[in-house]
Amino acid sequence: MEKEKVKFFGQKAVLIFVVLILFSIVVFVGLRAARAETIVNVSGSAQILNTSNYLYFTGYNANMTVSNESHQFSGYAWSADAGWIAFGSSDNPDGPVVFSPSTGAVTGKARILNTGHFLDFNYAPYSSNVVISSSGVFSGYAWSEDDGWINFSGASAPDIDFNWGINILSEAGALGKSFVGITLITSL
């Protein structure tokens, strides 16, 4: 009889855990769908190492932005060396450039409109390594087929939001009992 009680309560605990996970996912998806898209301006500049000129994200009519929801860049940057560079999907068949909210890594290709060449943020084949910190500060380098290495340490997007997701924590608690916690992280 005692073993049957333990088995019943064990099954009940598993059912409650599964229901909690499903509920958390439904709430997360619902909150994410209800949240209006937030567009963040990218400011500052990136230095073109071969010429010491800059790629401007604001000024010169540049209008670089990034979405907190889709994590996609859009708009254009300006450089005296290369002209207009498209970071979004407009005028950029290999776009848009995107960032990972879990690592901050920037990937994809921006198109240099004057030549049709690309500014490549992908690790392969050039070892580009542009990352956005949780405070919105850029670091690292991307490779340009036209201008060589570009240092992004002068760029920032201070209102960028890395706080979306579900964290599931599983730890051994006191007395060897298991503990599972689910945290829904939002920034509404």
Coordinates of C-alpha atoms in Angstrom, one line a residue:
M1 CA 0.0 0.0 0.0
E2 CA 2.8 2.4 0.9
K3 CA 4.6 1.8 -2.4
E4 CA 1.4 2.5 -4.3
K5 CA 1.1 5.9 -2.6
V6 CA 4.6 6.8 -3.5
K7 CA 4.0 5.8 -7.1
F8 CA 0.8 7.8 -7.2
F9 CA 2.4 10.9 -5.8
G10 CA 5.4 10.5 -8.1
Q11 CA 3.1 10.3 -11.2
K12 CA 1.1 13.3 -9.9
A13 CA 4.4 15.3 -9.5
V14 CA 5.4 14.5 -13.0
L15 CA 2.0 15.6 -14.4
I16 CA 2.1 18.9 -12.4
F17 CA 5.7 19.5 -13.8
V18 CA 4.6 18.9 -17.4
V19 CA 1.5 21.1 -17.0
L20 CA 3.7 23.9 -15.5
I21 CA 6.1 23.7 -18.5
L22 CA 3.3 23.8 -21.0
F23 CA 1.7 26.7 -19.2
S24 CA 5.0 28.6 -19.1
I25 CA 5.4 28.1 -22.8
V26 CA 1.9 29.2 -23.6
V27 CA 2.3 32.4 -21.5
F28 CA 5.8 33.1 -23.1
V29 CA 4.4 32.7 -26.6
G30 CA 1.4 34.8 -25.8
L31 CA 3.4 37.6 -24.2
R32 CA 5.9 37.6 -27.0
A33 CA 3.1 37.8 -29.6
A34 CA 1.3 40.6 -27.7
R35 CA 4.5 42.7 -27.3
A36 CA 4.9 45.4 -29.9
E37 CA 8.1 45.3 -31.9
T38 CA 10.8 47.5 -30.6
I39 CA 13.2 49.0 -33.0
V40 CA 16.6 50.1 -31.6
N41 CA 18.8 52.7 -33.3
V42 CA 22.4 51.6 -33.9
S43 CA 24.7 54.6 -33.3
G44 CA 28.4 55.4 -33.6
S45 CA 30.7 54.1 -36.3
A46 CA 33.0 51.3 -37.2
Q47 CA 36.6 51.9 -38.4
I48 CA 37.8 50.6 -41.7
L49 CA 41.4 49.5 -40.8
N50 CA 42.9 49.7 -44.3
T51 CA 42.0 53.4 -44.8
S52 CA 41.3 54.6 -41.2
N53 CA 38.0 55.9 -42.5
Y54 CA 34.7 55.0 -40.9
L55 CA 31.4 53.2 -41.6
Y56 CA 28.7 55.5 -40.1
F57 CA 25.4 54.1 -38.6
T58 CA 24.0 57.6 -37.8
G59 CA 24.8 60.8 -39.6
Y60 CA 25.2 61.2 -43.4
N61 CA 21.5 60.1 -43.6
A62 CA 22.4 56.6 -42.4
N63 CA 19.6 54.8 -40.6
M64 CA 20.8 51.6 -39.0
T65 CA 18.4 49.8 -36.7
V66 CA 17.9 46.4 -35.1
S67 CA 14.7 44.7 -33.9
N68 CA 14.5 43.4 -30.3
E69 CA 12.0 40.8 -31.4
S70 CA 13.3 39.4 -34.7
H71 CA 16.9 40.3 -33.9
Q72 CA 17.3 41.5 -37.5
F73 CA 19.2 44.6 -38.6
S74 CA 17.6 46.9 -41.1
G75 CA 18.5 50.1 -42.9
Y76 CA 21.7 51.5 -44.4
A77 CA 25.2 52.6 -43.2
W78 CA 27.4 55.0 -45.0
S79 CA 31.1 55.0 -45.8
A80 CA 33.2 57.3 -47.9
D81 CA 35.2 54.3 -49.0
A82 CA 32.3 52.0 -49.9
G83 CA 29.2 54.2 -50.2
W84 CA 25.9 52.8 -49.0
I85 CA 25.8 49.4 -47.2
A86 CA 22.4 47.5 -46.8
F87 CA 22.1 45.6 -43.5
G88 CA 18.5 44.5 -43.9
S89 CA 16.8 42.4 -46.5
S90 CA 16.0 45.4 -48.8
D91 CA 18.7 45.7 -51.5
N92 CA 20.5 42.7 -49.8
P93 CA 19.7 39.3 -51.3
D94 CA 21.8 37.6 -48.6
G95 CA 20.3 39.7 -45.8
P96 CA 19.4 40.5 -43.2
V97 CA 22.3 40.7 -40.7
V98 CA 21.0 39.2 -37.4
F99 CA 22.2 38.9 -33.8
S100 CA 21.8 36.0 -31.4
P101 CA 20.1 37.1 -28.1
S102 CA 21.7 34.2 -26.3
T103 CA 25.3 34.9 -27.3
G104 CA 25.3 38.4 -28.8
A105 CA 27.0 37.1 -31.9
V106 CA 26.3 39.1 -35.1
T107 CA 26.0 36.9 -38.3
G108 CA 24.9 37.3 -41.9
K109 CA 26.0 39.5 -44.7
A110 CA 25.5 43.2 -45.5
R111 CA 25.6 44.3 -49.1
I112 CA 27.8 47.1 -50.4
L113 CA 25.5 48.7 -53.0
N114 CA 28.2 50.3 -55.2
T115 CA 30.0 47.0 -55.9
G116 CA 27.6 44.2 -55.0
H117 CA 30.2 42.8 -52.7
F118 CA 29.5 41.9 -49.1
L119 CA 30.5 42.8 -45.5
D120 CA 30.6 39.3 -44.0
F121 CA 29.7 38.8 -40.3
N122 CA 29.8 35.0 -40.4
Y123 CA 32.6 33.2 -38.6
A124 CA 33.4 31.1 -41.7
P125 CA 35.4 31.6 -43.9
Y126 CA 36.9 34.9 -42.6
S127 CA 36.8 34.4 -38.8
S128 CA 34.6 37.5 -38.3
N129 CA 33.7 37.9 -34.7
V130 CA 31.4 40.9 -34.1
V131 CA 29.5 40.6 -30.8
I132 CA 27.0 42.8 -29.0
S133 CA 27.3 42.9 -25.2
S134 CA 24.2 42.9 -23.0
S135 CA 24.7 46.7 -22.6
G136 CA 24.5 47.1 -26.4
V137 CA 28.2 47.8 -27.0
F138 CA 29.6 46.2 -30.1
S139 CA 33.1 44.6 -30.3
G140 CA 35.0 42.6 -32.8
Y141 CA 35.7 42.6 -36.6
A142 CA 33.9 41.8 -39.8
W143 CA 35.4 41.2 -43.2
S144 CA 34.6 43.4 -46.2
E145 CA 35.4 42.1 -49.7
D146 CA 36.1 45.7 -50.7
D147 CA 37.8 47.3 -47.7
G148 CA 39.3 44.4 -45.6
W149 CA 38.8 44.3 -41.8
I150 CA 36.3 46.7 -40.1
N151 CA 36.5 47.2 -36.3
F152 CA 33.0 47.6 -34.8
S153 CA 34.1 48.7 -31.3
G154 CA 32.8 52.2 -31.9
A155 CA 29.2 51.1 -32.5
S156 CA 26.4 50.6 -29.9
A157 CA 22.7 49.9 -29.6
P158 CA 22.1 50.8 -25.9
D159 CA 18.4 49.9 -25.8
I160 CA 18.9 46.4 -27.2
D161 CA 17.1 43.7 -25.2
F162 CA 18.6 40.3 -24.4
N163 CA 16.0 39.5 -21.7
W164 CA 13.6 37.2 -23.5
G165 CA 13.4 33.5 -22.9
I166 CA 12.6 30.7 -20.5
N167 CA 15.2 29.5 -18.1
I168 CA 14.9 26.0 -16.7
L169 CA 17.0 25.3 -13.7
S170 CA 17.5 21.8 -12.4
E171 CA 19.5 21.3 -9.2
A172 CA 20.0 18.8 -6.4
G173 CA 18.4 20.4 -3.4
A174 CA 19.0 19.7 0.3
L175 CA 18.9 16.1 1.4
G176 CA 19.5 14.9 -2.2
K177 CA 16.0 15.9 -3.4
S178 CA 15.6 17.2 -6.9
F179 CA 14.5 20.8 -7.6
V180 CA 13.3 22.1 -10.9
G181 CA 12.5 25.8 -11.3
I182 CA 11.1 27.5 -14.4
T183 CA 11.6 31.3 -14.8
L184 CA 9.8 33.3 -17.5
I185 CA 12.0 36.3 -18.3
T186 CA 10.4 39.3 -19.9
S187 CA 11.1 42.9 -20.4
L188 CA 7.7 44.5 -20.9

